[in-house]
Short mmCIF file of C-alpha atoms in Angstrom, two decimals:
data_model
loop_
_atom_site.label_atom_id
_atom_site.label_comp_id
_atom_site.label_asym_id
_atom_site.label_seq_id
_atom_site.Cartn_x
_atom_site.Cartn_y
_atom_site.Cartn_z
CA VAL A 1 0.07 -0.04 0.09
CA VAL A 2 1.44 3.33 -1.15
CA VAL A 3 0.33 6.32 1.08
CA THR A 4 0.76 9.68 -0.32
CA ILE A 5 1.32 12.69 2.31
CA THR A 6 0.90 15.90 0.38
CA ARG A 7 2.54 19.18 1.22
CA ALA A 8 -0.91 20.55 2.06
CA ASP A 9 -1.39 17.75 4.56
CA VAL A 10 1.79 18.78 6.36
CA GLU A 11 0.98 22.40 6.26
CA ARG A 12 -2.50 21.75 7.62
CA GLU A 13 -1.22 19.80 10.64
CA LEU A 14 1.62 22.38 11.36
CA LEU A 15 -1.09 25.09 11.17
CA ARG A 16 -3.34 23.08 13.50
CA GLU A 17 -0.65 22.61 16.06
CA LEU A 18 0.46 26.33 15.80
CA VAL A 19 -3.17 27.50 16.44
CA ALA A 20 -3.60 25.16 19.28
CA GLU A 21 -0.29 26.34 20.87
CA GLU A 22 -1.13 29.99 20.38
CA LEU A 23 -4.61 29.62 22.04
CA GLY A 24 -3.38 27.36 24.79
CA ILE A 25 -5.44 24.41 23.81
CA ASP A 26 -4.78 20.92 24.75
CA THR A 27 -5.82 19.17 21.70
CA ASN A 28 -6.41 16.04 23.63
CA GLU A 29 -8.65 17.56 26.29
CA PRO A 30 -11.46 19.79 24.70
CA ALA A 31 -12.82 22.62 27.01
CA VAL A 32 -16.31 21.78 25.83
CA PRO A 33 -17.71 18.52 24.31
CA LEU A 34 -17.01 18.19 20.60
CA PHE A 35 -20.73 17.34 19.94
CA THR A 36 -24.03 17.97 21.69
CA PRO A 37 -27.05 16.59 20.05
CA ASN A 38 -30.10 18.61 19.33
CA PRO A 39 -32.99 18.12 21.71
CA GLY A 40 -35.63 15.63 20.40
CA PRO A 41 -35.04 12.83 18.07
CA GLN A 42 -31.22 13.28 17.62
CA THR A 43 -30.69 13.12 21.36
CA GLN A 44 -33.01 10.18 21.69
CA ALA A 45 -31.11 8.30 18.96
CA TYR A 46 -27.90 9.31 20.49
CA GLU A 47 -28.77 7.68 23.76
CA SER A 48 -30.56 4.71 22.33
CA GLU A 49 -29.64 1.32 23.70
CA ALA A 50 -30.50 -0.33 20.42
CA ASP A 51 -27.75 -2.46 18.60
CA ILE A 52 -29.24 -1.12 15.26
CA THR A 53 -30.56 2.22 15.04
CA GLY A 54 -32.56 3.68 12.05
CA TYR A 55 -32.61 7.43 11.96
CA GLY A 56 -34.09 9.87 9.43
CA GLY A 57 -36.99 10.32 7.19
CA ALA A 58 -37.24 13.74 6.20
CA ALA A 59 -34.17 15.82 4.70
CA GLY A 60 -32.40 17.95 7.18
CA GLY A 61 -32.98 16.06 10.31
CA GLY A 62 -29.34 15.87 11.39
CA LYS A 63 -28.39 12.38 10.13
CA SER A 64 -24.79 12.99 9.31
CA MET A 65 -24.04 15.08 12.53
CA LEU A 66 -25.56 12.29 14.51
CA GLU A 67 -23.07 9.76 12.90
CA ILE A 68 -20.05 12.11 13.44
CA GLY A 69 -21.32 13.08 16.88
CA LEU A 70 -21.43 9.41 18.05
CA ALA A 71 -17.92 8.68 16.38
CA VAL A 72 -16.16 11.59 18.30
CA SER A 73 -17.78 11.24 21.79
CA ARG A 74 -19.18 7.74 22.34
CA HIS A 75 -17.10 5.36 20.30
CA ARG A 76 -13.47 4.41 20.12
CA ARG A 77 -13.18 3.05 16.63
CA SER A 78 -15.65 4.34 14.07
CA ILE A 79 -16.19 3.95 10.39
CA ILE A 80 -18.86 5.98 8.37
CA PHE A 81 -19.57 4.78 4.84
CA ARG A 82 -21.14 6.49 1.93
CA ARG A 83 -21.96 4.26 -1.25
CA GLU A 84 -19.28 6.19 -3.30
CA GLN A 85 -15.86 7.59 -2.10
CA ASP A 86 -16.46 10.96 -3.70
CA GLN A 87 -19.56 11.48 -1.64
CA VAL A 88 -17.70 11.50 1.73
CA ARG A 89 -16.20 15.00 1.03
CA ASP A 90 -19.09 16.58 2.59
CA LEU A 91 -18.89 14.42 5.59
CA TRP A 92 -15.16 15.16 5.91
CA GLN A 93 -15.91 18.99 6.12
CA LYS A 94 -18.52 18.21 8.72
CA LEU A 95 -16.02 16.08 10.64
CA SER A 96 -13.36 18.83 10.50
CA ASP A 97 -15.85 21.43 11.75
CA VAL A 98 -16.50 19.30 14.70
CA CYS A 99 -12.97 18.17 15.52
CA GLY A 100 -11.31 21.62 15.06
CA VAL A 101 -7.78 21.31 16.32
CA HIS A 102 -8.28 18.22 18.13
CA GLY A 103 -6.65 15.00 17.21
CA ARG A 104 -4.62 14.38 13.84
CA SER A 105 -6.28 14.24 10.44
CA ASN A 106 -5.18 12.91 7.00
CA GLU A 107 -7.56 14.06 4.41
CA ASN A 108 -5.90 11.96 1.73
CA LEU A 109 -6.78 8.78 3.78
CA LEU A 110 -10.01 10.27 5.20
CA ILE A 111 -8.80 9.30 8.72
CA TRP A 112 -8.95 11.40 11.94
CA ARG A 113 -7.08 9.76 14.81
CA ASP A 114 -5.90 10.62 18.34
CA LEU A 115 -9.20 12.54 19.10
CA PRO A 116 -9.89 13.08 22.91
CA GLY A 117 -10.61 9.74 24.44
CA ASP A 118 -8.06 8.06 22.07
CA ARG A 119 -10.89 7.92 19.35
CA TYR A 120 -10.36 7.20 15.68
CA VAL A 121 -12.73 7.95 12.84
CA ARG A 122 -12.52 6.68 9.23
CA LEU A 123 -14.70 7.57 6.36
CA ALA A 124 -15.05 5.24 3.39
CA GLY A 125 -16.95 4.16 0.36
CA VAL A 126 -18.02 0.94 -0.91
CA LYS A 127 -19.24 1.49 -4.59
CA ASN A 128 -19.22 -1.85 -6.04
CA PRO A 129 -21.17 -4.92 -4.50
CA ASN A 130 -17.99 -6.73 -3.43
CA ASP A 131 -16.15 -3.58 -2.11
CA TRP A 132 -17.06 -4.75 1.32
CA LYS A 133 -14.12 -7.03 1.04
CA LYS A 134 -11.60 -4.17 1.40
CA TYR A 135 -12.75 -3.82 5.05
CA GLN A 136 -13.04 -7.52 5.81
CA GLY A 137 -11.74 -8.35 9.36
CA GLN A 138 -11.40 -4.74 10.30
CA GLY A 139 -13.28 -4.34 13.56
CA HIS A 140 -15.10 -1.17 14.58
CA ASP A 141 -17.26 -0.46 17.56
CA LEU A 142 -19.39 2.10 15.26
CA TYR A 143 -20.75 1.26 11.93
CA ALA A 144 -22.49 4.23 10.38
CA PHE A 145 -24.21 4.30 6.95
CA ASP A 146 -24.97 7.60 5.49
CA GLU A 147 -27.75 7.48 3.10
CA ALA A 148 -28.47 3.81 3.87
CA THR A 149 -30.91 3.48 1.05
CA GLU A 150 -28.07 3.83 -1.49
CA PHE A 151 -26.34 0.67 -0.20
CA LEU A 152 -27.28 -2.86 -1.07
CA GLU A 153 -28.60 -4.81 1.88
CA THR A 154 -26.07 -7.55 1.33
CA GLN A 155 -23.26 -4.77 1.74
CA VAL A 156 -24.70 -3.62 5.11
CA ARG A 157 -25.37 -7.05 6.56
CA THR A 158 -21.96 -8.28 5.48
CA LEU A 159 -19.97 -5.18 6.66
CA ILE A 160 -21.44 -5.16 10.21
CA ALA A 161 -20.32 -8.59 10.93
CA TRP A 162 -17.05 -6.90 12.09
CA ASN A 163 -18.95 -4.60 14.41
CA ARG A 164 -16.86 -5.64 17.46
CA THR A 165 -14.46 -4.29 20.02
CA THR A 166 -11.79 -5.80 22.53
CA ILE A 167 -12.01 -2.64 24.82
CA PRO A 168 -13.72 -3.46 28.10
CA GLY A 169 -17.00 -1.26 28.60
CA GLN A 170 -17.05 -0.15 25.11
CA ARG A 171 -20.46 -0.81 23.49
CA CYS A 172 -20.92 -1.72 19.85
CA ARG A 173 -23.48 -0.12 17.58
CA VAL A 174 -24.76 0.25 14.04
CA LEU A 175 -26.39 3.39 12.72
CA LEU A 176 -28.39 3.49 9.59
CA SER A 177 -29.27 7.07 8.47
CA PHE A 178 -31.62 7.36 5.57
CA ASN A 179 -34.34 9.24 3.68
CA PRO A 180 -37.35 7.58 2.10
CA PRO A 181 -35.86 5.38 -0.70
CA THR A 182 -36.24 6.94 -4.25
CA THR A 183 -35.38 3.62 -6.23
CA PRO A 184 -36.66 0.05 -5.78
CA GLU A 185 -33.21 -1.07 -4.77
CA GLY A 186 -33.30 1.23 -1.62
CA GLU A 187 -36.70 -0.30 -0.34
CA TRP A 188 -35.04 -2.97 1.62
CA VAL A 189 -34.82 -0.52 4.50
CA ILE A 190 -38.52 -0.53 4.95
CA GLN A 191 -38.55 -4.26 5.63
CA PHE A 192 -35.48 -4.04 7.74
CA CYS A 193 -37.38 -1.35 9.81
CA ALA A 194 -40.85 -2.76 9.12
CA PRO A 195 -42.23 -2.30 12.60
CA TRP A 196 -41.88 1.50 12.16
CA LEU A 197 -42.04 1.99 8.40
CA ASP A 198 -44.27 -0.51 6.96
CA ASP A 199 -47.96 0.58 7.45
CA THR A 200 -49.14 -3.10 6.87
CA HIS A 201 -47.08 -4.37 9.76
CA ALA A 202 -49.26 -6.58 12.11
CA ASN A 203 -47.58 -5.13 15.25
CA PRO A 204 -46.44 -1.61 14.60
CA ALA A 205 -43.69 -0.17 17.02
CA GLU A 206 -43.38 3.39 18.37
CA PRO A 207 -40.46 5.58 17.63
CA GLY A 208 -37.49 4.46 19.89
CA GLU A 209 -39.17 1.11 20.81
CA LEU A 210 -36.79 -1.85 20.90
CA ARG A 211 -37.80 -4.84 18.77
CA TRP A 212 -35.37 -7.92 18.46
CA PHE A 213 -34.46 -9.76 15.25
CA ALA A 214 -32.43 -12.88 14.43
CA THR A 215 -31.67 -14.65 11.27
CA VAL A 216 -33.29 -18.13 11.21
CA ASP A 217 -32.81 -20.35 8.12
CA GLY A 218 -31.63 -17.37 6.16
CA VAL A 219 -34.71 -15.45 6.92
CA ASP A 220 -34.85 -12.09 8.93
CA THR A 221 -37.23 -13.07 11.85
CA GLU A 222 -38.73 -10.77 14.56
CA CYS A 223 -38.38 -12.32 18.00
CA GLU A 224 -40.47 -11.94 21.03
CA ASP A 225 -37.68 -10.47 22.99
CA GLY A 226 -33.79 -10.38 23.43
CA ALA A 227 -33.44 -13.79 25.11
CA PRO A 228 -31.10 -16.19 23.34
CA PHE A 229 -32.87 -19.23 22.03
CA GLU A 230 -31.87 -22.74 20.71
CA TYR A 231 -32.42 -23.56 17.13
CA ASP A 232 -31.00 -26.49 15.12
CA GLY A 233 -28.36 -27.27 17.75
CA GLU A 234 -27.18 -23.64 17.86
CA THR A 235 -27.67 -20.80 20.41
CA ILE A 236 -28.99 -17.69 18.70
CA GLN A 237 -28.59 -14.23 20.18
CA PRO A 238 -31.26 -11.74 18.82
CA LEU A 239 -30.05 -8.12 18.27
CA SER A 240 -32.09 -5.18 18.99
CA ARG A 241 -33.44 -2.48 16.44
CA THR A 242 -35.28 0.81 16.62
CA PHE A 243 -36.06 3.74 14.42
CA TYR A 244 -36.20 7.54 15.27
CA PRO A 245 -38.09 9.68 12.76
CA ALA A 246 -36.63 13.10 12.34
CA ARG A 247 -37.50 16.14 10.36
CA LEU A 248 -36.08 19.62 9.49
CA ALA A 249 -37.89 21.09 12.44
CA ASP A 250 -35.72 18.88 14.66
CA ASN A 251 -32.40 20.66 13.44
CA PRO A 252 -33.01 24.37 14.52
CA LEU A 253 -29.80 25.62 12.97
CA LEU A 254 -30.48 24.28 9.41
CA GLU A 255 -34.10 25.26 9.73
CA ALA A 256 -33.18 28.88 10.42
CA THR A 257 -31.32 28.93 7.02
CA GLY A 258 -34.67 28.85 5.15
CA TYR A 259 -33.93 25.38 3.74
CA ARG A 260 -37.59 24.39 4.23
CA SER A 261 -38.56 26.50 1.18
CA THR A 262 -35.98 24.57 -0.82
CA LEU A 263 -37.69 21.32 -0.01
CA GLN A 264 -41.07 22.73 -0.54
CA GLY A 265 -39.95 23.46 -4.22
CA LEU A 266 -39.32 19.92 -4.96
CA PRO A 267 -41.64 17.86 -7.46
CA GLU A 268 -43.69 15.11 -6.07
CA PRO A 269 -43.29 12.48 -4.75
CA LEU A 270 -39.69 13.85 -3.81
CA ARG A 271 -41.40 16.71 -2.02
CA SER A 272 -43.38 14.51 0.43
CA GLN A 273 -40.51 12.17 0.93
CA MET A 274 -37.82 14.91 1.76
CA LEU A 275 -40.15 17.39 3.66
CA TYR A 276 -42.32 15.00 5.56
CA GLY A 277 -40.35 11.67 5.55
CA ASP A 278 -43.22 9.89 3.77
CA PHE A 279 -42.22 6.16 3.25
CA THR A 280 -45.48 5.29 1.48
CA VAL A 281 -45.61 7.78 -1.49
CA GLY A 282 -43.82 6.70 -4.45
CA MET A 283 -43.19 3.13 -3.49
CA GLN A 284 -42.91 0.48 -6.45
CA ASP A 285 -45.66 -2.10 -6.70
#
């Protein structure tokens, strides 16, 4: 593997250290938390005990910032995915805004390390169906998927096989952030979060309610609770899931910019999907 360190990378790191020294800032000990979630759904999802949390619905609900916030404040080794590598540039800018002078960054590798609490954040893309193999065996205690409807279900299910840690007391978590799917390929999230998103589900769930699921004979199966059970000579441990709907109104800073008028100008069904988080309009037969 050849790693290219550009002059810009060196200058940026030197500038970061000089600014921190001039201001008397200890880059390993922030004076204030690097991230504080917005009241409402973002805080609820941030504090959720679910193994897999779905978050989003409408555009502008703070999905990306929730991913970054968890990575820089609650987890030790985090990886945040977009479907394509080029799409992570916006995420990198947001990560830079949050981290400021703390830690050490490498924009070429899209890695931010040595953050307070010895935290590490990586941004990555998995454009092709088998690109998950690039990350095979690389354990992270936070797996976040930005715009999860753009991923194949098999990519997500395969990648999270390495959602693990050897650090005592560090929890593991998966975060799926998404708007309503705009293509048939993305509709898998509706079945994955069926108790919250499928209006034909026999036993609907409330936002934030925990439900448990396990794979039995290759089928995603909802379980009564999280108790392990025996099946075909194997002890199976269900994992918990939940979903929190969020809208632009739950993100006061973005709401104040007038972004709502932009969403109101979208054509249908995109308008209802992005403005109201409507998962029923525009679904394929």
